[in-house]
Coordinates of N, CA, C and O in Angstrom, one line a residue:
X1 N 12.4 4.5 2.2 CA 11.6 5.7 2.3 C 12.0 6.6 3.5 O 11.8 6.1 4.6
X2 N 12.5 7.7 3.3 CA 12.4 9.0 4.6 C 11.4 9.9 4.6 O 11.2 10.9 4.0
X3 N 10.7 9.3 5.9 CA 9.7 10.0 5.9 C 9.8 11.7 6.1 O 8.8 12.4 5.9
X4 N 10.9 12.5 6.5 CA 11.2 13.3 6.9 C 11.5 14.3 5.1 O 11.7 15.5 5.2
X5 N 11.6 14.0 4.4 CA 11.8 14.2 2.9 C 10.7 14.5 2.0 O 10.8 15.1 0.9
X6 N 9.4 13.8 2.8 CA 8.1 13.7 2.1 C 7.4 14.9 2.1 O 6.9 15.3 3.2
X7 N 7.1 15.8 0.6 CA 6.5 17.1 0.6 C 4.9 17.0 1.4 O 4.3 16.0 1.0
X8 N 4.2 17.8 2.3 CA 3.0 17.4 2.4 C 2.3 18.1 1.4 O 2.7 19.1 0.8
X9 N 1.3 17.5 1.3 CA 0.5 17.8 0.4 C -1.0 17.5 0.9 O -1.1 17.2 2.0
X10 N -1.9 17.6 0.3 CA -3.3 16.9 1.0 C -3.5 15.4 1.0 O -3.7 14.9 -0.1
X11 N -3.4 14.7 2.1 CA -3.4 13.1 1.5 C -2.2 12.5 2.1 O -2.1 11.3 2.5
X12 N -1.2 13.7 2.3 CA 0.4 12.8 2.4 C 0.1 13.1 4.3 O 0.9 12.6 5.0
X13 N -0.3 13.4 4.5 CA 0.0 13.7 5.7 C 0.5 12.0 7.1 O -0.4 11.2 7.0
X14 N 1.2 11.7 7.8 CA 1.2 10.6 7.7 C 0.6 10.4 9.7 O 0.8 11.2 10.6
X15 N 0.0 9.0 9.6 CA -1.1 8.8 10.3 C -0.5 7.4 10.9 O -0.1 6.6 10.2
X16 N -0.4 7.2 12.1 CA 0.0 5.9 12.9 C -1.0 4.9 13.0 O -2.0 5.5 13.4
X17 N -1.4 3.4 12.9 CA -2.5 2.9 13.3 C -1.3 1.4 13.6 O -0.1 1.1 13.3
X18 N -2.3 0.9 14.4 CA -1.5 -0.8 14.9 C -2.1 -1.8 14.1 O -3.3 -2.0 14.3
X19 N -1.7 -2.3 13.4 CA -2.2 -4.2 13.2 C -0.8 -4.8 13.2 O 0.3 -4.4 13.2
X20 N -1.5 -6.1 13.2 CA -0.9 -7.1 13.6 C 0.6 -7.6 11.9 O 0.6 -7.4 10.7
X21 N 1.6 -8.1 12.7 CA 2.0 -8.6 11.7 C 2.7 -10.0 11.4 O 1.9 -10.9 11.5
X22 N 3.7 -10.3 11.2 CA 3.2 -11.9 10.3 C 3.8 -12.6 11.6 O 4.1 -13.8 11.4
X23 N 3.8 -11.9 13.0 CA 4.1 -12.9 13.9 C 2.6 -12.6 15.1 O 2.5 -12.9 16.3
X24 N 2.0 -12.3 14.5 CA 0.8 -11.8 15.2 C 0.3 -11.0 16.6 O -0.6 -11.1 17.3
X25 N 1.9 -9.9 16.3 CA 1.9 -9.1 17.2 C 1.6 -7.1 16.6 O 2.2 -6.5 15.7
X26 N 0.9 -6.7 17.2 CA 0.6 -5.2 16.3 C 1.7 -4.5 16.7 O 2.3 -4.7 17.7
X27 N 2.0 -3.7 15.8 CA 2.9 -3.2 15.0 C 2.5 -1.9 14.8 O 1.5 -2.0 13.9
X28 N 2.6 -0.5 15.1 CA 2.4 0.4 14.1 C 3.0 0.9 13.2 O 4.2 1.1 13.2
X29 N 2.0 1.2 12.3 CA 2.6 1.3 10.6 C 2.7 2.9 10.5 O 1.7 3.3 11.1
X30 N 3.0 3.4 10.2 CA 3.3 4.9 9.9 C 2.8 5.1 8.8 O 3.7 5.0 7.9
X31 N 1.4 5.6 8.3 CA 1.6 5.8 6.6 C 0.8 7.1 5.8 O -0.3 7.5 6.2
X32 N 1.2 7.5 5.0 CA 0.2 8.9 4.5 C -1.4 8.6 4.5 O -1.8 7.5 4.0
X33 N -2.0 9.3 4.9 CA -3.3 9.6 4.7 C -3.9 9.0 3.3 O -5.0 8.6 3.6
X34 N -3.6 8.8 2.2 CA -4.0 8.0 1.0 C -3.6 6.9 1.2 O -4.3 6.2 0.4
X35 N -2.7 6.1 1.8 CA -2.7 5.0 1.9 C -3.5 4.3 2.8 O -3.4 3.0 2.8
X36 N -4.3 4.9 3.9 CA -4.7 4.5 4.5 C -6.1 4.3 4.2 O -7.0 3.6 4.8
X37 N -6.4 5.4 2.9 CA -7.8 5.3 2.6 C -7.6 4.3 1.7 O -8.7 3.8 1.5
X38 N -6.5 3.6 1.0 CA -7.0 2.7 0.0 C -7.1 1.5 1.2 O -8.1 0.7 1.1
X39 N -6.2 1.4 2.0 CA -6.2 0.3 3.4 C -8.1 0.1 3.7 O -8.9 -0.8 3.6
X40 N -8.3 1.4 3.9 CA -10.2 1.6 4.4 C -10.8 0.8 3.7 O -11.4 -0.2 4.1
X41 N -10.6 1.2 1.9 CA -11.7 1.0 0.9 C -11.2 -0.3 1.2 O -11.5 -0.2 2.4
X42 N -10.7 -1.6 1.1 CA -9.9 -2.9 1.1 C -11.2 -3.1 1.9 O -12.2 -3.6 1.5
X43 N -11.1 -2.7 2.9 CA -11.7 -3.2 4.0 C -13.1 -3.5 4.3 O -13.6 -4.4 5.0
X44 N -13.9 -2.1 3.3 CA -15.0 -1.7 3.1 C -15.5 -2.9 1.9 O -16.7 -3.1 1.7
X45 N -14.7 -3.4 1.4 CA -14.9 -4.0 0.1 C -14.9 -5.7 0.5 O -15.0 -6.5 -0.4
X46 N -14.7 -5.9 1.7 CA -14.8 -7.3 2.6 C -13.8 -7.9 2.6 O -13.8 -9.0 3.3
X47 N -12.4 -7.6 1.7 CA -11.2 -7.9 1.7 C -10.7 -8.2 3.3 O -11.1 -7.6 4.3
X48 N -9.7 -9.5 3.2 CA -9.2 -9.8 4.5 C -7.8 -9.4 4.6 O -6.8 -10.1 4.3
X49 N -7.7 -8.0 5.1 CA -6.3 -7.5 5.2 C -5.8 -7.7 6.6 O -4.7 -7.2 6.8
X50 N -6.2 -8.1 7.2 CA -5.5 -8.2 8.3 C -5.1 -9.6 7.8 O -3.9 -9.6 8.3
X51 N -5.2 -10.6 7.2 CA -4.5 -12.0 6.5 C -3.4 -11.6 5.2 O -2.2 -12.0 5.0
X52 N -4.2 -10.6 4.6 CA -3.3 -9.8 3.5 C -2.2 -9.0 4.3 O -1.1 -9.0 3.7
X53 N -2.1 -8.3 5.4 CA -0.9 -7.8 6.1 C 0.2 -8.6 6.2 O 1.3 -8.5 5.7
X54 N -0.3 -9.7 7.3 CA 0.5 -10.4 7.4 C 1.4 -11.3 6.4 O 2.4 -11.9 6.7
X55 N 0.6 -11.4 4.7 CA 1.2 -11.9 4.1 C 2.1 -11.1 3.3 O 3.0 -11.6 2.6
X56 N 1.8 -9.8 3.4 CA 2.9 -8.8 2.9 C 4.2 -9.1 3.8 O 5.1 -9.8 3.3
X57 N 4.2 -8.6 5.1 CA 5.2 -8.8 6.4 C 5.9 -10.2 6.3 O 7.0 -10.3 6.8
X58 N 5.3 -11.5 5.7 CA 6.3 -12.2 6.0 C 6.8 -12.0 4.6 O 7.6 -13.0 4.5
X59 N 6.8 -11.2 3.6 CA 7.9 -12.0 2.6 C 8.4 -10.1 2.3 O 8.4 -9.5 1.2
X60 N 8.8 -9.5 3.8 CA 9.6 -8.2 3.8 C 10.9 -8.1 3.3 O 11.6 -8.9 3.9
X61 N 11.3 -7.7 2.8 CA 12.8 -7.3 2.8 C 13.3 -6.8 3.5 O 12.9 -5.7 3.6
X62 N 14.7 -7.4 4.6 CA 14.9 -7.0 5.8 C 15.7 -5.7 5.6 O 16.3 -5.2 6.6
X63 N 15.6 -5.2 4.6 CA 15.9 -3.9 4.6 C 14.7 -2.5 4.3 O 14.8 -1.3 4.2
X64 N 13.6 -3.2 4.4 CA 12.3 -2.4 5.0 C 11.6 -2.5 6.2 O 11.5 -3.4 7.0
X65 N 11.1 -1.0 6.1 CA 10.5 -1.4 7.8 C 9.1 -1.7 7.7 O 8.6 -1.8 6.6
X66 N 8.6 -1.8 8.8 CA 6.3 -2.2 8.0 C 6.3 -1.5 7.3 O 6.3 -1.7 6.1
X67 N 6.2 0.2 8.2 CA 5.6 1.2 7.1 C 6.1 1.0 6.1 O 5.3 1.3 5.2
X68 N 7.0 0.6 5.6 CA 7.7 0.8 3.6 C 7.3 -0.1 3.5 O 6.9 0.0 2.4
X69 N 6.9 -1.5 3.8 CA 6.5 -2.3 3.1 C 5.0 -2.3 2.6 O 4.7 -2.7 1.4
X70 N 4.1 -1.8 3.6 CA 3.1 -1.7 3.9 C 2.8 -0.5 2.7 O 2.0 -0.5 1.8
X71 N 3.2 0.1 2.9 CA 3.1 1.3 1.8 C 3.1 1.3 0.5 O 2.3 1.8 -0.4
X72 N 4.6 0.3 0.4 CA 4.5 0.0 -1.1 C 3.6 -0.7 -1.6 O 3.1 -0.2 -2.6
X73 N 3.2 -2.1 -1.1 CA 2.3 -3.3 -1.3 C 1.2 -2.4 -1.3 O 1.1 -2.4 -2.6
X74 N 0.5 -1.6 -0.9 CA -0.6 -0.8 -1.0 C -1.1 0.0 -2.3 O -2.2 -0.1 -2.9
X75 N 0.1 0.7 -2.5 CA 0.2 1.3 -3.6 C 0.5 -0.1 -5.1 O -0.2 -0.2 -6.1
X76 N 1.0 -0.4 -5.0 CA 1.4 -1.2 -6.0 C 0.0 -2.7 -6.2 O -0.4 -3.3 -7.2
X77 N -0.5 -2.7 -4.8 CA -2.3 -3.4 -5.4 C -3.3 -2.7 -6.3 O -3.9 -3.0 -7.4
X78 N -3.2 -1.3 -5.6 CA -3.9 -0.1 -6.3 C -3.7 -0.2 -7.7 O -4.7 -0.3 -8.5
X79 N -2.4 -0.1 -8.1 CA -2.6 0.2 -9.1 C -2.5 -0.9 -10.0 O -2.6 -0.6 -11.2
X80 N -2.4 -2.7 -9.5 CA -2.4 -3.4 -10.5 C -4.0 -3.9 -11.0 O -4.2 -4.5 -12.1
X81 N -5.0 -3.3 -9.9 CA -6.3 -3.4 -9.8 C -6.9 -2.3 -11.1 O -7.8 -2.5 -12.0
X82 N -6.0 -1.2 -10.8 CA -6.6 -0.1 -11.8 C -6.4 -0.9 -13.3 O -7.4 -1.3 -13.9
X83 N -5.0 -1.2 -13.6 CA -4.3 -1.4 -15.0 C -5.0 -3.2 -15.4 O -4.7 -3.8 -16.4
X84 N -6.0 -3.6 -14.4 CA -6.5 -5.4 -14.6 C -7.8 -5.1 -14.9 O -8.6 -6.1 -15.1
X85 N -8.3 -3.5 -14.9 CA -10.1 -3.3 -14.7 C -10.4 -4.3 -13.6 O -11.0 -5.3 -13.9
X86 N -9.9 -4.1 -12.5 CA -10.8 -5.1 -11.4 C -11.5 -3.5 -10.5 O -11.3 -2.2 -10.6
X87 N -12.3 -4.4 -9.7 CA -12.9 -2.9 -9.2 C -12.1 -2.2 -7.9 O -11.7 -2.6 -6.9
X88 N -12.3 -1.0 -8.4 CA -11.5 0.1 -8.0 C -11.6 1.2 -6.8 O -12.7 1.5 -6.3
X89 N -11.2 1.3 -6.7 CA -11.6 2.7 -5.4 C -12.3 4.1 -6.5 O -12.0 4.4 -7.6
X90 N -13.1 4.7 -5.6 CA -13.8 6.2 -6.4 C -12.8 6.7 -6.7 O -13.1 7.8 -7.0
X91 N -11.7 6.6 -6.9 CA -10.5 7.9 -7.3 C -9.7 7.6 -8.3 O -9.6 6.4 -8.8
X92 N -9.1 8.6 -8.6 CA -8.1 8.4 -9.9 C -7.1 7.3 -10.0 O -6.9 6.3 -9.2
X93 N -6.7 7.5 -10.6 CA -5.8 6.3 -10.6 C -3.9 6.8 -9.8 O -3.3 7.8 -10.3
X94 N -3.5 6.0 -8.8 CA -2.7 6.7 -8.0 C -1.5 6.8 -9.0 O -1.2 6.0 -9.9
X95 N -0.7 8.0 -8.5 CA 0.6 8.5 -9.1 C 1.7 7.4 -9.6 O 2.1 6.4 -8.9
X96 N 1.9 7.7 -10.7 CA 3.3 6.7 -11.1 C 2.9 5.6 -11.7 O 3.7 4.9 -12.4
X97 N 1.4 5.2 -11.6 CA 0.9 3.9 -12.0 C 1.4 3.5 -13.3 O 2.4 2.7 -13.3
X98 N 1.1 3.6 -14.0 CA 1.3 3.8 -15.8 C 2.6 3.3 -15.5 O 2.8 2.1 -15.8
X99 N 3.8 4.1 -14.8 CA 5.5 3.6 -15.4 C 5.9 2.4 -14.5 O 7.0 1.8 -14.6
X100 N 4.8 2.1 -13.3 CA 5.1 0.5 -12.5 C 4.6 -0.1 -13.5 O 5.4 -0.8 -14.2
X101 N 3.6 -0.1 -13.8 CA 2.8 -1.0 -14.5 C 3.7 -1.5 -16.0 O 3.8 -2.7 -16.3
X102 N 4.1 -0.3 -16.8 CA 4.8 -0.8 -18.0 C 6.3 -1.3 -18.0 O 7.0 -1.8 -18.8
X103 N 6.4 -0.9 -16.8 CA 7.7 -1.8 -16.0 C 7.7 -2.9 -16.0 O 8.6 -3.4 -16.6
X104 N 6.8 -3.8 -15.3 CA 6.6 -5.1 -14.9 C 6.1 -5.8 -16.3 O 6.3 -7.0 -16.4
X105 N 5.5 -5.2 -17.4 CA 5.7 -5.5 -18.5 C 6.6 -6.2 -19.4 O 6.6 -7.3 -20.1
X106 N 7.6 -5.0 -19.0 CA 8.9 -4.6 -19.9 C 9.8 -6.1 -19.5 O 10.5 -6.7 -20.4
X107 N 9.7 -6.6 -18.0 CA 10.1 -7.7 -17.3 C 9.4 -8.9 -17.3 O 9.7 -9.9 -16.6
X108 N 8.4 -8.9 -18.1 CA 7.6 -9.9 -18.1 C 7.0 -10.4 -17.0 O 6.6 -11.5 -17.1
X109 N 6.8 -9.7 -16.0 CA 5.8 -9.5 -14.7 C 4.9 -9.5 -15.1 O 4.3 -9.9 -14.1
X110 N 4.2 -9.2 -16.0 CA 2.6 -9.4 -16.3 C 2.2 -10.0 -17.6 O 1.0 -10.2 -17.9

């Protein structure tokens, strides 16, 4: 991901915060303003993301940095939550969902 590429929009704006990662040292993640609200709602919802971070971060691909990992895993909960009826955040359902989702299908991922 180049963050320098990314259209702003309302939502994309991108916002720094620290947590910890899978060596239990904080890290800041770089990430748009919607991803940080689905990070909130997680949080609000008693979910253990600071256990959930670090289990993203250890199985990174060393050709991502937090933020892209952290970003994707984010987005890609979101939307496996929307397409499972598990419960959801107040908002729509985030962009692209539908062609991850019938993707992982098509691969027998779900």
């Amino acid at each position: 991901m180049k963050h320098q590429n990314v259209r702003l929009t309302h939502g994309s704006e991108l916002i720094g915060r620290k947590l910890k990662n899978c060596f239990g040292v904080e890290e800041t993640a770089v990430l748009p303003r919607f991803s940080w609200r689905y990070y909130d709602w997680c949080v609000e919802q008693g979910f253990d993301m600071e256990a959930w971070v670090k289990m993203v971060d250890e199985h990174r691909p060393q050709e991502l940095t937090f933020s892209e990992v952290l970003e994707g895993a984010f987005w890609k909960d979101e939307c496996k939550r929307f397409h499972a009826g598990e419960h959801v955040p107040p908002w729509k359902e985030p962009e692209g969902c539908t062609e991850y989702i019938e993707s992982l299908e098509e691969r027998g991922k779900i």
